[in-house]
Amino acid sequence: MRLASALVLCLCFAGPLQAAPVCGDPDTPCETATGSYHIALPEGPGPYPVLVFLHGHGGRGGPMVEGETAREATARGYAYIAPNGLVRPGRDRPSWNFHPDFPGQRDEAAFLHEVMQDAAARFDVDPKRSLLAGFSIGGSLASYIACATPEAFSAYAPVSGSFWRPHPTGCAGPVRLLHSHGWRDEVVPLEGRVIRQVAGRDFAQGDVFHAMSLWRAANGCEAHRADWFETANGFMRRAWTRCAPGAALQFALFDGGHGVPKGWSTLALDWFEALAEANQ
């Protein structure tokens, strides 16, 4: 009897048990109206700043929440969200409907808004402290969202992916953007390349240097050339600092091919946090 009473007292004073998340792990995505996503959370209570990372062509969000970038982000107190692209008709691998001239199955900007709203309600992420990043075609989608609706996320960090041809004629602004790219990238070269023809038109990657000129124009930068430079930790970085209020623009090259380089998450999150400190 004494043992039973002690167990009851322990249960009574232990407080409510925390339920395990019902979705978001690598095997169980959280569903929204038009898609799904996976999430990794840091320790402690929210609201959490959030890194949303868009996979490349053929990728999936599930494995990403167990990856190095997710571990590094959550260790710094960020929620890490990995949305899932869709498999197009006639294809067998997920991708993104990223180019405005080639209509697809889903409005990806609206889908990412769904993801953020759902994650805010389920997991207490803070949409006002949100960095949208992406690799390859995921980086292209992040670039197009930054161009059309820079206010959708706090900042943007595409990796090894940018605009496709025809380039946008202009972007809204100001925007906060860090573009990272491999000097030896042959899959998405800095100058771009033609992939194939679609409906008699070239389906072609754009020129990253031209993209930077579009960002400078959107940000109202005073000069064509950069005015801040740093080479450290495997990155050659340049930035434009004399731009419109609220703007931030940085370009980081690394000595590598098509990929997310070691140290990228530290680079991107340090940059993102510096923006927040500058605006306090």
mmCIF file of N, CA, C and O in Angstrom, residues 173-233:
data_model
loop_
_atom_site.group_PDB
_atom_site.id
_atom_site.type_symbol
_atom_site.label_atom_id
_atom_site.label_comp_id
_atom_site.label_asym_id
_atom_site.label_seq_id
_atom_site.Cartn_x
_atom_site.Cartn_y
_atom_site.Cartn_z
ATOM 1 N N GLY A 173 12.320 45.255 -53.613
ATOM 2 C CA GLY A 173 13.382 45.427 -52.625
ATOM 3 C C GLY A 173 12.932 46.372 -51.527
ATOM 4 O O GLY A 173 11.842 46.940 -51.602
ATOM 5 N N PRO A 174 13.762 46.559 -50.522
ATOM 6 C CA PRO A 174 15.075 45.937 -50.376
ATOM 7 C C PRO A 174 14.976 44.482 -49.925
ATOM 8 O O PRO A 174 13.946 44.049 -49.418
ATOM 9 N N VAL A 175 16.066 43.766 -50.119
ATOM 10 C CA VAL A 175 16.127 42.354 -49.748
ATOM 11 C C VAL A 175 17.414 42.115 -48.973
ATOM 12 O O VAL A 175 18.413 42.811 -49.180
ATOM 13 N N ARG A 176 17.388 41.145 -48.076
ATOM 14 C CA ARG A 176 18.587 40.711 -47.347
ATOM 15 C C ARG A 176 18.966 39.348 -47.913
ATOM 16 O O ARG A 176 18.231 38.378 -47.732
ATOM 17 N N LEU A 177 20.109 39.274 -48.568
ATOM 18 C CA LEU A 177 20.443 38.044 -49.282
ATOM 19 C C LEU A 177 21.940 37.769 -49.243
ATOM 20 O O LEU A 177 22.758 38.654 -49.477
ATOM 21 N N LEU A 178 22.263 36.515 -48.945
ATOM 22 C CA LEU A 178 23.615 35.986 -49.009
ATOM 23 C C LEU A 178 23.617 34.861 -50.035
ATOM 24 O O LEU A 178 22.966 33.831 -49.826
ATOM 25 N N HIS A 179 24.318 35.064 -51.134
ATOM 26 C CA HIS A 179 24.415 34.013 -52.154
ATOM 27 C C HIS A 179 25.783 33.343 -52.053
ATOM 28 O O HIS A 179 26.813 34.010 -52.083
ATOM 29 N N SER A 180 25.784 31.999 -51.958
ATOM 30 C CA SER A 180 27.019 31.222 -51.889
ATOM 31 C C SER A 180 27.102 30.310 -53.100
ATOM 32 O O SER A 180 26.094 29.723 -53.516
ATOM 33 N N HIS A 181 28.316 30.168 -53.659
ATOM 34 C CA HIS A 181 28.452 29.372 -54.888
ATOM 35 C C HIS A 181 29.867 28.818 -54.998
ATOM 36 O O HIS A 181 30.841 29.472 -54.610
ATOM 37 N N GLY A 182 29.963 27.614 -55.559
ATOM 38 C CA GLY A 182 31.255 26.984 -55.767
ATOM 39 C C GLY A 182 31.953 27.520 -57.005
ATOM 40 O O GLY A 182 31.358 27.600 -58.083
ATOM 41 N N TRP A 183 33.228 27.865 -56.842
ATOM 42 C CA TRP A 183 34.017 28.383 -57.955
ATOM 43 C C TRP A 183 34.109 27.365 -59.087
ATOM 44 O O TRP A 183 34.145 27.713 -60.259
ATOM 45 N N ARG A 184 34.114 26.073 -58.759
ATOM 46 C CA ARG A 184 34.278 25.016 -59.753
ATOM 47 C C ARG A 184 32.971 24.265 -60.026
ATOM 48 O O ARG A 184 32.997 23.125 -60.485
ATOM 49 N N ASP A 185 31.842 24.896 -59.763
ATOM 50 C CA ASP A 185 30.550 24.250 -59.990
ATOM 51 C C ASP A 185 30.325 24.028 -61.485
ATOM 52 O O ASP A 185 30.297 24.980 -62.265
ATOM 53 N N GLU A 186 30.155 22.776 -61.886
ATOM 54 C CA GLU A 186 29.882 22.444 -63.281
ATOM 55 C C GLU A 186 28.429 22.043 -63.509
ATOM 56 O O GLU A 186 27.994 21.932 -64.649
ATOM 57 N N VAL A 187 27.676 21.821 -62.426
ATOM 58 C CA VAL A 187 26.256 21.478 -62.545
ATOM 59 C C VAL A 187 25.428 22.746 -62.701
ATOM 60 O O VAL A 187 24.548 22.842 -63.562
ATOM 61 N N VAL A 188 25.692 23.716 -61.863
ATOM 62 C CA VAL A 188 25.103 25.058 -61.996
ATOM 63 C C VAL A 188 26.274 26.034 -62.089
ATOM 64 O O VAL A 188 26.662 26.666 -61.102
ATOM 65 N N PRO A 189 26.883 26.168 -63.264
ATOM 66 C CA PRO A 189 28.043 27.060 -63.390
ATOM 67 C C PRO A 189 27.662 28.501 -63.079
ATOM 68 O O PRO A 189 26.503 28.913 -63.228
ATOM 69 N N LEU A 190 28.640 29.257 -62.653
ATOM 70 C CA LEU A 190 28.381 30.665 -62.356
ATOM 71 C C LEU A 190 27.797 31.397 -63.551
ATOM 72 O O LEU A 190 26.995 32.318 -63.394
ATOM 73 N N GLU A 191 28.182 30.993 -64.764
ATOM 74 C CA GLU A 191 27.666 31.644 -65.983
ATOM 75 C C GLU A 191 26.356 31.022 -66.460
ATOM 76 O O GLU A 191 25.735 31.537 -67.386
ATOM 77 N N GLY A 192 25.950 29.904 -65.856
ATOM 78 C CA GLY A 192 24.741 29.204 -66.283
ATOM 79 C C GLY A 192 24.994 28.285 -67.466
ATOM 80 O O GLY A 192 26.091 28.241 -68.027
ATOM 81 N N ARG A 193 23.953 27.524 -67.878
ATOM 82 C CA ARG A 193 24.061 26.625 -69.031
ATOM 83 C C ARG A 193 22.671 26.216 -69.478
ATOM 84 O O ARG A 193 21.699 26.277 -68.713
ATOM 85 N N VAL A 194 22.558 25.775 -70.720
ATOM 86 C CA VAL A 194 21.290 25.271 -71.248
ATOM 87 C C VAL A 194 21.128 23.816 -70.814
ATOM 88 O O VAL A 194 22.030 22.993 -70.999
ATOM 89 N N ILE A 195 19.979 23.495 -70.247
ATOM 90 C CA ILE A 195 19.691 22.128 -69.806
ATOM 91 C C ILE A 195 19.013 21.339 -70.919
ATOM 92 O O ILE A 195 19.427 20.247 -71.296
ATOM 93 N N ARG A 196 17.946 21.889 -71.480
ATOM 94 C CA ARG A 196 17.196 21.238 -72.564
ATOM 95 C C ARG A 196 16.240 22.271 -73.133
ATOM 96 O O ARG A 196 16.165 23.394 -72.656
ATOM 97 N N GLN A 197 15.503 21.868 -74.143
ATOM 98 C CA GLN A 197 14.456 22.729 -74.698
ATOM 99 C C GLN A 197 13.093 22.268 -74.198
ATOM 100 O O GLN A 197 12.813 21.070 -74.134
ATOM 101 N N VAL A 198 12.265 23.234 -73.831
ATOM 102 C CA VAL A 198 10.905 22.977 -73.376
ATOM 103 C C VAL A 198 9.972 23.831 -74.221
ATOM 104 O O VAL A 198 10.099 25.055 -74.244
ATOM 105 N N ALA A 199 9.059 23.174 -74.963
ATOM 106 C CA ALA A 199 8.108 23.879 -75.822
ATOM 107 C C ALA A 199 8.828 24.838 -76.769
ATOM 108 O O ALA A 199 8.393 25.980 -76.980
ATOM 109 N N GLY A 200 9.947 24.371 -77.330
ATOM 110 C CA GLY A 200 10.691 25.175 -78.290
ATOM 111 C C GLY A 200 11.538 26.266 -77.690
ATOM 112 O O GLY A 200 12.120 27.070 -78.428
ATOM 113 N N ARG A 201 11.629 26.308 -76.366
ATOM 114 C CA ARG A 201 12.418 27.346 -75.698
ATOM 115 C C ARG A 201 13.536 26.703 -74.900
ATOM 116 O O ARG A 201 13.393 25.589 -74.383
ATOM 117 N N ASP A 202 14.630 27.417 -74.781
ATOM 118 C CA ASP A 202 15.727 26.928 -73.952
ATOM 119 C C ASP A 202 15.324 26.949 -72.483
ATOM 120 O O ASP A 202 14.802 27.955 -71.975
ATOM 121 N N PHE A 203 15.525 25.827 -71.808
ATOM 122 C CA PHE A 203 15.372 25.749 -70.361
ATOM 123 C C PHE A 203 16.786 25.853 -69.817
ATOM 124 O O PHE A 203 17.546 24.880 -69.826
ATOM 125 N N ALA A 204 17.174 27.056 -69.404
ATOM 126 C CA ALA A 204 18.585 27.344 -69.182
ATOM 127 C C ALA A 204 18.810 28.063 -67.859
ATOM 128 O O ALA A 204 18.055 28.955 -67.475
ATOM 129 N N GLN A 205 19.860 27.654 -67.193
ATOM 130 C CA GLN A 205 20.271 28.334 -65.972
ATOM 131 C C GLN A 205 20.793 29.725 -66.299
ATOM 132 O O GLN A 205 21.354 29.970 -67.368
ATOM 133 N N GLY A 206 20.610 30.635 -65.355
ATOM 134 C CA GLY A 206 21.027 32.010 -65.572
ATOM 135 C C GLY A 206 22.446 32.279 -65.115
ATOM 136 O O GLY A 206 23.181 31.390 -64.685
ATOM 137 N N ASP A 207 22.830 33.515 -65.222
ATOM 138 C CA ASP A 207 24.174 33.980 -64.883
ATOM 139 C C ASP A 207 24.139 34.577 -63.472
ATOM 140 O O ASP A 207 23.406 35.533 -63.211
ATOM 141 N N VAL A 208 24.928 34.012 -62.574
ATOM 142 C CA VAL A 208 24.920 34.460 -61.185
ATOM 143 C C VAL A 208 25.417 35.904 -61.071
ATOM 144 O O VAL A 208 24.913 36.687 -60.255
ATOM 145 N N PHE A 209 26.368 36.290 -61.893
ATOM 146 C CA PHE A 209 26.876 37.669 -61.836
ATOM 147 C C PHE A 209 25.781 38.660 -62.256
ATOM 148 O O PHE A 209 25.674 39.751 -61.697
ATOM 149 N N HIS A 210 24.957 38.256 -63.232
ATOM 150 C CA HIS A 210 23.830 39.118 -63.603
ATOM 151 C C HIS A 210 22.814 39.175 -62.463
ATOM 152 O O HIS A 210 22.229 40.241 -62.206
ATOM 153 N N ALA A 211 22.613 38.051 -61.784
ATOM 154 C CA ALA A 211 21.711 38.047 -60.636
ATOM 155 C C ALA A 211 22.173 39.046 -59.579
ATOM 156 O O ALA A 211 21.353 39.769 -58.990
ATOM 157 N N MET A 212 23.463 39.107 -59.345
ATOM 158 C CA MET A 212 23.961 40.054 -58.352
ATOM 159 C C MET A 212 23.677 41.494 -58.763
ATOM 160 O O MET A 212 23.412 42.354 -57.918
ATOM 161 N N SER A 213 23.705 41.759 -60.072
ATOM 162 C CA SER A 213 23.368 43.119 -60.525
ATOM 163 C C SER A 213 21.902 43.430 -60.268
ATOM 164 O O SER A 213 21.549 44.574 -59.936
ATOM 165 N N LEU A 214 21.030 42.416 -60.397
ATOM 166 C CA LEU A 214 19.610 42.616 -60.092
ATOM 167 C C LEU A 214 19.407 42.893 -58.608
ATOM 168 O O LEU A 214 18.601 43.754 -58.229
ATOM 169 N N TRP A 215 20.145 42.180 -57.770
ATOM 170 C CA TRP A 215 20.026 42.421 -56.326
ATOM 171 C C TRP A 215 20.546 43.803 -55.966
ATOM 172 O O TRP A 215 19.963 44.498 -55.126
ATOM 173 N N ARG A 216 21.637 44.231 -56.591
ATOM 174 C CA ARG A 216 22.153 45.581 -56.308
ATOM 175 C C ARG A 216 21.133 46.646 -56.680
ATOM 176 O O ARG A 216 20.944 47.626 -55.947
ATOM 177 N N ALA A 217 20.479 46.454 -57.826
ATOM 178 C CA ALA A 217 19.468 47.425 -58.248
ATOM 179 C C ALA A 217 18.285 47.435 -57.288
ATOM 180 O O ALA A 217 17.775 48.504 -56.915
ATOM 181 N N ALA A 218 17.829 46.240 -56.894
ATOM 182 C CA ALA A 218 16.692 46.155 -55.971
ATOM 183 C C ALA A 218 17.023 46.791 -54.627
ATOM 184 O O ALA A 218 16.154 47.379 -53.974
ATOM 185 N N ASN A 219 18.287 46.698 -54.224
ATOM 186 C CA ASN A 219 18.694 47.242 -52.933
ATOM 187 C C ASN A 219 19.134 48.699 -52.997
ATOM 188 O O ASN A 219 19.491 49.281 -51.976
ATOM 189 N N GLY A 220 19.117 49.277 -54.199
ATOM 190 C CA GLY A 220 19.508 50.679 -54.330
ATOM 191 C C GLY A 220 20.941 50.937 -53.923
ATOM 192 O O GLY A 220 21.248 51.987 -53.329
ATOM 193 N N CYS A 221 21.822 49.996 -54.246
ATOM 194 C CA CYS A 221 23.231 50.162 -53.864
ATOM 195 C C CYS A 221 23.866 51.293 -54.673
ATOM 196 O O CYS A 221 23.593 51.457 -55.862
ATOM 197 N N GLU A 222 24.733 52.049 -54.028
ATOM 198 C CA GLU A 222 25.304 53.230 -54.658
ATOM 199 C C GLU A 222 26.291 52.883 -55.766
ATOM 200 O O GLU A 222 26.418 53.636 -56.728
ATOM 201 N N ALA A 223 27.005 51.768 -55.613
ATOM 202 C CA ALA A 223 28.071 51.451 -56.557
ATOM 203 C C ALA A 223 27.914 50.041 -57.114
ATOM 204 O O ALA A 223 27.336 49.164 -56.475
ATOM 205 N N HIS A 224 28.427 49.855 -58.320
ATOM 206 C CA HIS A 224 28.421 48.541 -58.935
ATOM 207 C C HIS A 224 29.377 47.609 -58.204
ATOM 208 O O HIS A 224 29.079 46.425 -58.015
ATOM 209 N N ARG A 225 30.521 48.133 -57.798
ATOM 210 C CA ARG A 225 31.527 47.295 -57.149
ATOM 211 C C ARG A 225 31.210 47.139 -55.666
ATOM 212 O O ARG A 225 30.558 47.981 -55.041
ATOM 213 N N ALA A 226 31.692 46.038 -55.090
ATOM 214 C CA ALA A 226 31.552 45.813 -53.657
ATOM 215 C C ALA A 226 32.473 46.749 -52.881
ATOM 216 O O ALA A 226 33.448 47.281 -53.427
ATOM 217 N N ASP A 227 32.168 46.956 -51.597
ATOM 218 C CA ASP A 227 33.000 47.829 -50.776
ATOM 219 C C ASP A 227 33.435 47.160 -49.476
ATOM 220 O O ASP A 227 33.986 47.807 -48.593
ATOM 221 N N TRP A 228 33.186 45.848 -49.350
ATOM 222 C CA TRP A 228 33.651 45.087 -48.186
ATOM 223 C C TRP A 228 34.097 43.718 -48.659
ATOM 224 O O TRP A 228 33.413 43.080 -49.465
ATOM 225 N N PHE A 229 35.272 43.279 -48.194
ATOM 226 C CA PHE A 229 35.834 42.008 -48.652
ATOM 227 C C PHE A 229 36.425 41.245 -47.469
ATOM 228 O O PHE A 229 36.973 41.853 -46.547
ATOM 229 N N GLU A 230 36.311 39.919 -47.542
ATOM 230 C CA GLU A 230 36.948 39.080 -46.526
ATOM 231 C C GLU A 230 37.209 37.705 -47.117
ATOM 232 O O GLU A 230 36.357 37.144 -47.818
ATOM 233 N N THR A 231 38.377 37.154 -46.829
ATOM 234 C CA THR A 231 38.700 35.781 -47.193
ATOM 235 C C THR A 231 39.054 35.039 -45.919
ATOM 236 O O THR A 231 40.075 35.337 -45.282
ATOM 237 N N ALA A 232 38.181 34.106 -45.524
ATOM 238 C CA ALA A 232 38.391 33.381 -44.265
ATOM 239 C C ALA A 232 37.531 32.136 -44.251
ATOM 240 O O ALA A 232 36.444 32.098 -44.853
ATOM 241 N N ASN A 233 38.005 31.100 -43.569
ATOM 242 C CA ASN A 233 37.239 29.867 -43.334
ATOM 243 C C ASN A 233 36.734 29.214 -44.611
ATOM 244 O O ASN A 233 35.653 28.626 -44.648
#
